[in-house]
Amino acid sequence: MKRRLITFEGSEGCGKTTQIARLKERLESLGEQVVVTREPGGTALGEAIRHLLKDAPEGRHMGARAELLLFSASRAELVGKVIAPALDDGAWVLCDRFIDSTVVYQGSARGLAMEMIGRLNDFATAGVRPGLTFLLDLSPEKAAERLQARATKDRIEEEDEAFFARVRDGFLRLAEVEPHRIKRIDADGSPEAVAEAVWKHFTEAFVL
């Protein structure tokens, strides 16, 4: 049952929210129980941490280590209060970001030690790992175009192009290391085409 944790990763603007909603609808149409959540967030504490990380003026200039620890705190609460109980109940859990985002954003992009990040991820998740991860891959240029359409940007979305180039490279390296779990999908296609690619990989990995 632990493999029923499905995570969606990618840079800002890649369409994770849309694809999670489409997969949820498809699974529920087959009578499956589905829980949708997000990182940071998903609990009362997690949403407060999300505000600090993304929007609060107090968090605008936080250091990379503080950022890492806040993400880890939100994750620990989410796994304990939402993800693990839902998995124990036999539900599918669709999560917008999880441990791979921390490896990429705080490791590849911010330059923090990967070994330390790995230990924190292990501690925060108590060993819970995704059974399948969809990497919605989008070039930094295309992501920037999509972000331009947003009325406001959060703290992370305001990072420069070089930062998001490191983010993309980090995700692609992870996909090369774990091809059986992480499925790269071209997020530049139509939402319908991306959804079909997600469903193809999902049905190849799981029998409903």
PDB file of C-alpha atoms in Angstrom:
ATOM      1  CA  MET A   1       0.000   0.000   0.000  1.00  0.00           C
ATOM      2  CA  LYS A   2       2.887   2.377   0.621  1.00  0.00           C
ATOM      3  CA  ARG A   3       3.474   2.498  -3.139  1.00  0.00           C
ATOM      4  CA  ARG A   4       0.173   4.375  -3.487  1.00  0.00           C
ATOM      5  CA  LEU A   5       1.924   7.666  -2.786  1.00  0.00           C
ATOM      6  CA  ILE A   6       2.177   9.391  -6.182  1.00  0.00           C
ATOM      7  CA  THR A   7       4.177  12.609  -6.367  1.00  0.00           C
ATOM      8  CA  PHE A   8       4.321  15.335  -8.991  1.00  0.00           C
ATOM      9  CA  GLU A   9       7.516  17.327  -9.458  1.00  0.00           C
ATOM     10  CA  GLY A  10       8.860  20.053 -11.724  1.00  0.00           C
ATOM     11  CA  SER A  11       9.715  23.722 -11.817  1.00  0.00           C
ATOM     12  CA  GLU A  12       7.231  26.547 -11.319  1.00  0.00           C
ATOM     13  CA  GLY A  13       4.621  26.792 -14.051  1.00  0.00           C
ATOM     14  CA  CYS A  14       4.890  23.165 -15.194  1.00  0.00           C
ATOM     15  CA  GLY A  15       1.214  22.332 -14.614  1.00  0.00           C
ATOM     16  CA  LYS A  16       1.319  20.061 -11.573  1.00  0.00           C
ATOM     17  CA  THR A  17      -1.962  21.317 -10.119  1.00  0.00           C
ATOM     18  CA  THR A  18      -3.829  20.682 -13.372  1.00  0.00           C
ATOM     19  CA  GLN A  19      -2.441  17.175 -13.792  1.00  0.00           C
ATOM     20  CA  ILE A  20      -3.100  16.178 -10.189  1.00  0.00           C
ATOM     21  CA  ALA A  21      -6.738  17.230 -10.601  1.00  0.00           C
ATOM     22  CA  ARG A  22      -7.049  15.217 -13.824  1.00  0.00           C
ATOM     23  CA  LEU A  23      -5.529  12.074 -12.315  1.00  0.00           C
ATOM     24  CA  LYS A  24      -7.737  12.416  -9.229  1.00  0.00           C
ATOM     25  CA  GLU A  25     -10.846  12.666 -11.377  1.00  0.00           C
ATOM     26  CA  ARG A  26      -9.837   9.648 -13.437  1.00  0.00           C
ATOM     27  CA  LEU A  27      -9.126   7.492 -10.403  1.00  0.00           C
ATOM     28  CA  GLU A  28     -12.319   8.508  -8.628  1.00  0.00           C
ATOM     29  CA  SER A  29     -14.326   7.666 -11.757  1.00  0.00           C
ATOM     30  CA  LEU A  30     -13.058   4.097 -11.264  1.00  0.00           C
ATOM     31  CA  GLY A  31     -14.210   4.052  -7.649  1.00  0.00           C
ATOM     32  CA  GLU A  32     -10.798   4.641  -6.111  1.00  0.00           C
ATOM     33  CA  GLN A  33     -10.284   6.632  -2.897  1.00  0.00           C
ATOM     34  CA  VAL A  34      -7.965   9.594  -3.519  1.00  0.00           C
ATOM     35  CA  VAL A  35      -6.365  12.135  -1.185  1.00  0.00           C
ATOM     36  CA  VAL A  36      -4.730  15.221  -2.695  1.00  0.00           C
ATOM     37  CA  THR A  37      -2.206  17.265  -0.760  1.00  0.00           C
ATOM     38  CA  ARG A  38       0.749  19.562  -1.306  1.00  0.00           C
ATOM     39  CA  GLU A  39       4.155  20.618  -0.054  1.00  0.00           C
ATOM     40  CA  PRO A  40       4.778  22.765   1.749  1.00  0.00           C
ATOM     41  CA  GLY A  41       1.332  22.696   3.306  1.00  0.00           C
ATOM     42  CA  GLY A  42      -1.428  20.139   3.602  1.00  0.00           C
ATOM     43  CA  THR A  43      -1.952  20.666   7.347  1.00  0.00           C
ATOM     44  CA  ALA A  44      -2.702  23.719   9.479  1.00  0.00           C
ATOM     45  CA  LEU A  45       0.935  23.888  10.556  1.00  0.00           C
ATOM     46  CA  GLY A  46       2.175  23.182   7.053  1.00  0.00           C
ATOM     47  CA  GLU A  47       0.084  25.961   5.534  1.00  0.00           C
ATOM     48  CA  ALA A  48       1.479  28.420   8.079  1.00  0.00           C
ATOM     49  CA  ILE A  49       4.998  27.313   7.141  1.00  0.00           C
ATOM     50  CA  ARG A  50       4.076  27.636   3.452  1.00  0.00           C
ATOM     51  CA  HIS A  51       3.129  31.264   4.044  1.00  0.00           C
ATOM     52  CA  LEU A  52       6.493  31.917   5.697  1.00  0.00           C
ATOM     53  CA  LEU A  53       8.380  30.219   2.878  1.00  0.00           C
ATOM     54  CA  LYS A  54       6.532  31.828  -0.001  1.00  0.00           C
ATOM     55  CA  ASP A  55       4.743  35.052   0.852  1.00  0.00           C
ATOM     56  CA  ALA A  56       5.375  36.443   4.339  1.00  0.00           C
ATOM     57  CA  PRO A  57       7.628  39.511   4.476  1.00  0.00           C
ATOM     58  CA  GLU A  58       9.432  37.925   7.438  1.00  0.00           C
ATOM     59  CA  GLY A  59      10.639  35.154   5.155  1.00  0.00           C
ATOM     60  CA  ARG A  60      11.851  37.218   2.215  1.00  0.00           C
ATOM     61  CA  HIS A  61      15.546  36.962   3.064  1.00  0.00           C
ATOM     62  CA  MET A  62      15.743  33.696   4.985  1.00  0.00           C
ATOM     63  CA  GLY A  63      18.906  31.645   4.647  1.00  0.00           C
ATOM     64  CA  ALA A  64      19.101  28.360   2.781  1.00  0.00           C
ATOM     65  CA  ARG A  65      19.492  26.280   5.950  1.00  0.00           C
ATOM     66  CA  ALA A  66      16.431  27.854   7.562  1.00  0.00           C
ATOM     67  CA  GLU A  67      14.506  27.228   4.355  1.00  0.00           C
ATOM     68  CA  LEU A  68      15.517  23.556   4.347  1.00  0.00           C
ATOM     69  CA  LEU A  69      14.469  23.067   7.960  1.00  0.00           C
ATOM     70  CA  LEU A  70      11.092  24.717   7.398  1.00  0.00           C
ATOM     71  CA  PHE A  71      10.371  22.478   4.424  1.00  0.00           C
ATOM     72  CA  SER A  72      11.370  19.463   6.524  1.00  0.00           C
ATOM     73  CA  ALA A  73       9.099  20.505   9.403  1.00  0.00           C
ATOM     74  CA  SER A  74       6.140  20.880   7.057  1.00  0.00           C
ATOM     75  CA  ARG A  75       6.898  17.469   5.515  1.00  0.00           C
ATOM     76  CA  ALA A  76       7.114  15.705   8.863  1.00  0.00           C
ATOM     77  CA  GLU A  77       3.707  17.058   9.864  1.00  0.00           C
ATOM     78  CA  LEU A  78       2.180  16.179   6.491  1.00  0.00           C
ATOM     79  CA  VAL A  79       3.448  12.602   6.521  1.00  0.00           C
ATOM     80  CA  GLY A  80       2.350  12.035  10.106  1.00  0.00           C
ATOM     81  CA  LYS A  81      -1.058  13.676   9.909  1.00  0.00           C
ATOM     82  CA  VAL A  82      -2.165  13.101   6.292  1.00  0.00           C
ATOM     83  CA  ILE A  83      -0.040  10.872   4.059  1.00  0.00           C
ATOM     84  CA  ALA A  84       0.674   7.886   6.317  1.00  0.00           C
ATOM     85  CA  PRO A  85      -2.921   7.616   7.635  1.00  0.00           C
ATOM     86  CA  ALA A  86      -4.338   7.837   4.103  1.00  0.00           C
ATOM     87  CA  LEU A  87      -1.968   5.141   2.848  1.00  0.00           C
ATOM     88  CA  ASP A  88      -2.901   2.940   5.804  1.00  0.00           C
ATOM     89  CA  ASP A  89      -6.555   3.353   4.759  1.00  0.00           C
ATOM     90  CA  GLY A  90      -5.729   2.145   1.254  1.00  0.00           C
ATOM     91  CA  ALA A  91      -6.165   5.509  -0.472  1.00  0.00           C
ATOM     92  CA  TRP A  92      -4.119   6.861  -3.320  1.00  0.00           C
ATOM     93  CA  VAL A  93      -2.235   9.959  -2.201  1.00  0.00           C
ATOM     94  CA  LEU A  94      -1.407  12.518  -4.901  1.00  0.00           C
ATOM     95  CA  CYS A  95       1.141  14.997  -3.580  1.00  0.00           C
ATOM     96  CA  ASP A  96       2.224  18.241  -5.237  1.00  0.00           C
ATOM     97  CA  ARG A  97       5.978  18.054  -4.486  1.00  0.00           C
ATOM     98  CA  PHE A  98       7.772  15.821  -1.998  1.00  0.00           C
ATOM     99  CA  ILE A  99      11.339  14.814  -1.171  1.00  0.00           C
ATOM    100  CA  ASP A 100      12.698  15.271  -4.694  1.00  0.00           C
ATOM    101  CA  SER A 101      11.925  18.994  -4.594  1.00  0.00           C
ATOM    102  CA  THR A 102      14.097  19.381  -1.520  1.00  0.00           C
ATOM    103  CA  VAL A 103      16.964  17.482  -3.131  1.00  0.00           C
ATOM    104  CA  VAL A 104      16.720  19.728  -6.194  1.00  0.00           C
ATOM    105  CA  TYR A 105      15.806  23.160  -4.828  1.00  0.00           C
ATOM    106  CA  GLN A 106      17.869  23.131  -1.648  1.00  0.00           C
ATOM    107  CA  GLY A 107      20.565  20.764  -2.934  1.00  0.00           C
ATOM    108  CA  SER A 108      21.140  21.253  -6.652  1.00  0.00           C
ATOM    109  CA  ALA A 109      20.004  24.880  -6.775  1.00  0.00           C
ATOM    110  CA  ARG A 110      20.987  26.245  -3.341  1.00  0.00           C
ATOM    111  CA  GLY A 111      24.100  24.111  -2.928  1.00  0.00           C
ATOM    112  CA  LEU A 112      23.393  22.536   0.453  1.00  0.00           C
ATOM    113  CA  ALA A 113      24.994  19.169   1.203  1.00  0.00           C
ATOM    114  CA  MET A 114      23.095  16.269  -0.347  1.00  0.00           C
ATOM    115  CA  GLU A 115      24.003  13.917   2.492  1.00  0.00           C
ATOM    116  CA  MET A 116      22.439  16.248   5.046  1.00  0.00           C
ATOM    117  CA  ILE A 117      19.328  16.671   2.882  1.00  0.00           C
ATOM    118  CA  GLY A 118      19.011  12.894   2.592  1.00  0.00           C
ATOM    119  CA  ARG A 119      19.179  12.448   6.361  1.00  0.00           C
ATOM    120  CA  LEU A 120      16.568  15.153   6.914  1.00  0.00           C
ATOM    121  CA  ASN A 121      14.273  13.633   4.300  1.00  0.00           C
ATOM    122  CA  ASP A 122      14.588  10.221   5.957  1.00  0.00           C
ATOM    123  CA  PHE A 123      13.818  11.717   9.365  1.00  0.00           C
ATOM    124  CA  ALA A 124      10.858  13.813   8.180  1.00  0.00           C
ATOM    125  CA  THR A 125       9.197  11.013   6.187  1.00  0.00           C
ATOM    126  CA  ALA A 126       9.869   8.143   8.608  1.00  0.00           C
ATOM    127  CA  GLY A 127      10.761   6.099   5.544  1.00  0.00           C
ATOM    128  CA  VAL A 128       7.633   6.855   3.478  1.00  0.00           C
ATOM    129  CA  ARG A 129       8.597   7.024  -0.204  1.00  0.00           C
ATOM    130  CA  PRO A 130       6.655   7.548  -3.432  1.00  0.00           C
ATOM    131  CA  GLY A 131       5.714   4.543  -5.520  1.00  0.00           C
ATOM    132  CA  LEU A 132       5.707   6.701  -8.651  1.00  0.00           C
ATOM    133  CA  THR A 133       6.835  10.237  -9.439  1.00  0.00           C
ATOM    134  CA  PHE A 134       5.869  12.320 -12.453  1.00  0.00           C
ATOM    135  CA  LEU A 135       8.452  14.891 -13.489  1.00  0.00           C
ATOM    136  CA  LEU A 136       6.666  17.515 -15.579  1.00  0.00           C
ATOM    137  CA  ASP A 137       9.648  18.840 -17.460  1.00  0.00           C
ATOM    138  CA  LEU A 138       9.568  22.393 -18.779  1.00  0.00           C
ATOM    139  CA  SER A 139      12.409  24.572 -20.019  1.00  0.00           C
ATOM    140  CA  PRO A 140      13.281  27.600 -17.851  1.00  0.00           C
ATOM    141  CA  GLU A 141      12.354  29.848 -20.766  1.00  0.00           C
ATOM    142  CA  LYS A 142       8.876  28.350 -21.124  1.00  0.00           C
ATOM    143  CA  ALA A 143       8.382  28.350 -17.354  1.00  0.00           C
ATOM    144  CA  ALA A 144       9.288  32.056 -17.261  1.00  0.00           C
ATOM    145  CA  GLU A 145       6.703  32.739 -19.961  1.00  0.00           C
ATOM    146  CA  ARG A 146       3.998  31.029 -17.928  1.00  0.00           C
ATOM    147  CA  LEU A 147       4.977  32.850 -14.741  1.00  0.00           C
ATOM    148  CA  GLN A 148       4.714  36.181 -16.517  1.00  0.00           C
ATOM    149  CA  ALA A 149       0.974  35.591 -16.810  1.00  0.00           C
ATOM    150  CA  ARG A 150       0.583  35.429 -13.028  1.00  0.00           C
ATOM    151  CA  ALA A 151      -0.541  38.547 -11.214  1.00  0.00           C
ATOM    152  CA  THR A 152       1.964  38.059  -8.390  1.00  0.00           C
ATOM    153  CA  LYS A 153       4.996  35.878  -7.749  1.00  0.00           C
ATOM    154  CA  ASP A 154       6.064  34.279  -4.492  1.00  0.00           C
ATOM    155  CA  ARG A 155       9.583  34.358  -3.058  1.00  0.00           C
ATOM    156  CA  ILE A 156      10.775  31.277  -4.913  1.00  0.00           C
ATOM    157  CA  GLU A 157       9.159  32.228  -8.212  1.00  0.00           C
ATOM    158  CA  GLU A 158      11.189  35.448  -8.116  1.00  0.00           C
ATOM    159  CA  GLU A 159      14.494  33.564  -8.393  1.00  0.00           C
ATOM    160  CA  ASP A 160      16.563  34.224 -11.522  1.00  0.00           C
ATOM    161  CA  GLU A 161      16.899  32.148 -14.688  1.00  0.00           C
ATOM    162  CA  ALA A 162      20.177  30.570 -13.565  1.00  0.00           C
ATOM    163  CA  PHE A 163      18.473  29.232 -10.436  1.00  0.00           C
ATOM    164  CA  PHE A 164      15.727  27.564 -12.456  1.00  0.00           C
ATOM    165  CA  ALA A 165      18.270  26.158 -14.899  1.00  0.00           C
ATOM    166  CA  ARG A 166      19.911  24.413 -11.924  1.00  0.00           C
ATOM    167  CA  VAL A 167      16.479  23.214 -10.784  1.00  0.00           C
ATOM    168  CA  ARG A 168      15.730  21.645 -14.146  1.00  0.00           C
ATOM    169  CA  ASP A 169      19.169  20.022 -14.349  1.00  0.00           C
ATOM    170  CA  GLY A 170      18.706  18.627 -10.855  1.00  0.00           C
ATOM    171  CA  PHE A 171      15.369  17.042 -11.693  1.00  0.00           C
ATOM    172  CA  LEU A 172      16.694  15.543 -14.919  1.00  0.00           C
ATOM    173  CA  ARG A 173      19.638  14.003 -13.057  1.00  0.00           C
ATOM    174  CA  LEU A 174      17.265  12.437 -10.525  1.00  0.00           C
ATOM    175  CA  ALA A 175      15.186  10.983 -13.355  1.00  0.00           C
ATOM    176  CA  GLU A 176      18.321   9.409 -14.825  1.00  0.00           C
ATOM    177  CA  VAL A 177      19.254   7.873 -11.470  1.00  0.00           C
ATOM    178  CA  GLU A 178      15.757   6.497 -10.712  1.00  0.00           C
ATOM    179  CA  PRO A 179      14.076   5.812 -14.074  1.00  0.00           C
ATOM    180  CA  HIS A 180      11.769   3.148 -12.670  1.00  0.00           C
ATOM    181  CA  ARG A 181      10.186   5.587 -10.205  1.00  0.00           C
ATOM    182  CA  ILE A 182      10.573   8.988 -11.865  1.00  0.00           C
ATOM    183  CA  LYS A 183       8.822   9.366 -15.224  1.00  0.00           C
ATOM    184  CA  ARG A 184       9.766  12.449 -17.222  1.00  0.00           C
ATOM    185  CA  ILE A 185       6.915  13.975 -19.214  1.00  0.00           C
ATOM    186  CA  ASP A 186       7.212  16.892 -21.620  1.00  0.00           C
ATOM    187  CA  ALA A 187       5.064  19.557 -19.926  1.00  0.00           C
ATOM    188  CA  ASP A 188       5.129  21.814 -22.985  1.00  0.00           C
ATOM    189  CA  GLY A 189       2.328  19.809 -24.579  1.00  0.00           C
ATOM    190  CA  SER A 190      -1.390  20.423 -24.186  1.00  0.00           C
ATOM    191  CA  PRO A 191      -2.947  19.566 -20.801  1.00  0.00           C
ATOM    192  CA  GLU A 192      -4.759  16.704 -22.518  1.00  0.00           C
ATOM    193  CA  ALA A 193      -1.557  15.265 -23.982  1.00  0.00           C
ATOM    194  CA  VAL A 194       0.244  15.526 -20.648  1.00  0.00           C
ATOM    195  CA  ALA A 195      -2.688  13.861 -18.865  1.00  0.00           C
ATOM    196  CA  GLU A 196      -2.609  10.954 -21.311  1.00  0.00           C
ATOM    197  CA  ALA A 197       1.131  10.507 -20.747  1.00  0.00           C
ATOM    198  CA  VAL A 198       0.565  10.521 -16.983  1.00  0.00           C
ATOM    199  CA  TRP A 199      -2.178   7.906 -17.301  1.00  0.00           C
ATOM    200  CA  LYS A 200      -0.051   5.704 -19.561  1.00  0.00           C
ATOM    201  CA  HIS A 201       2.783   5.599 -17.030  1.00  0.00           C
ATOM    202  CA  PHE A 202       0.340   5.132 -14.169  1.00  0.00           C
ATOM    203  CA  THR A 203      -1.374   2.114 -15.742  1.00  0.00           C
ATOM    204  CA  GLU A 204       1.977   0.587 -16.605  1.00  0.00           C
ATOM    205  CA  ALA A 205       3.033   0.846 -12.936  1.00  0.00           C
ATOM    206  CA  PHE A 206      -0.226  -0.193 -11.254  1.00  0.00           C
ATOM    207  CA  VAL A 207      -3.059  -2.649 -11.838  1.00  0.00           C
ATOM    208  CA  LEU A 208      -6.411  -1.194 -10.726  1.00  0.00           C
TER     209      LEU A 208
END
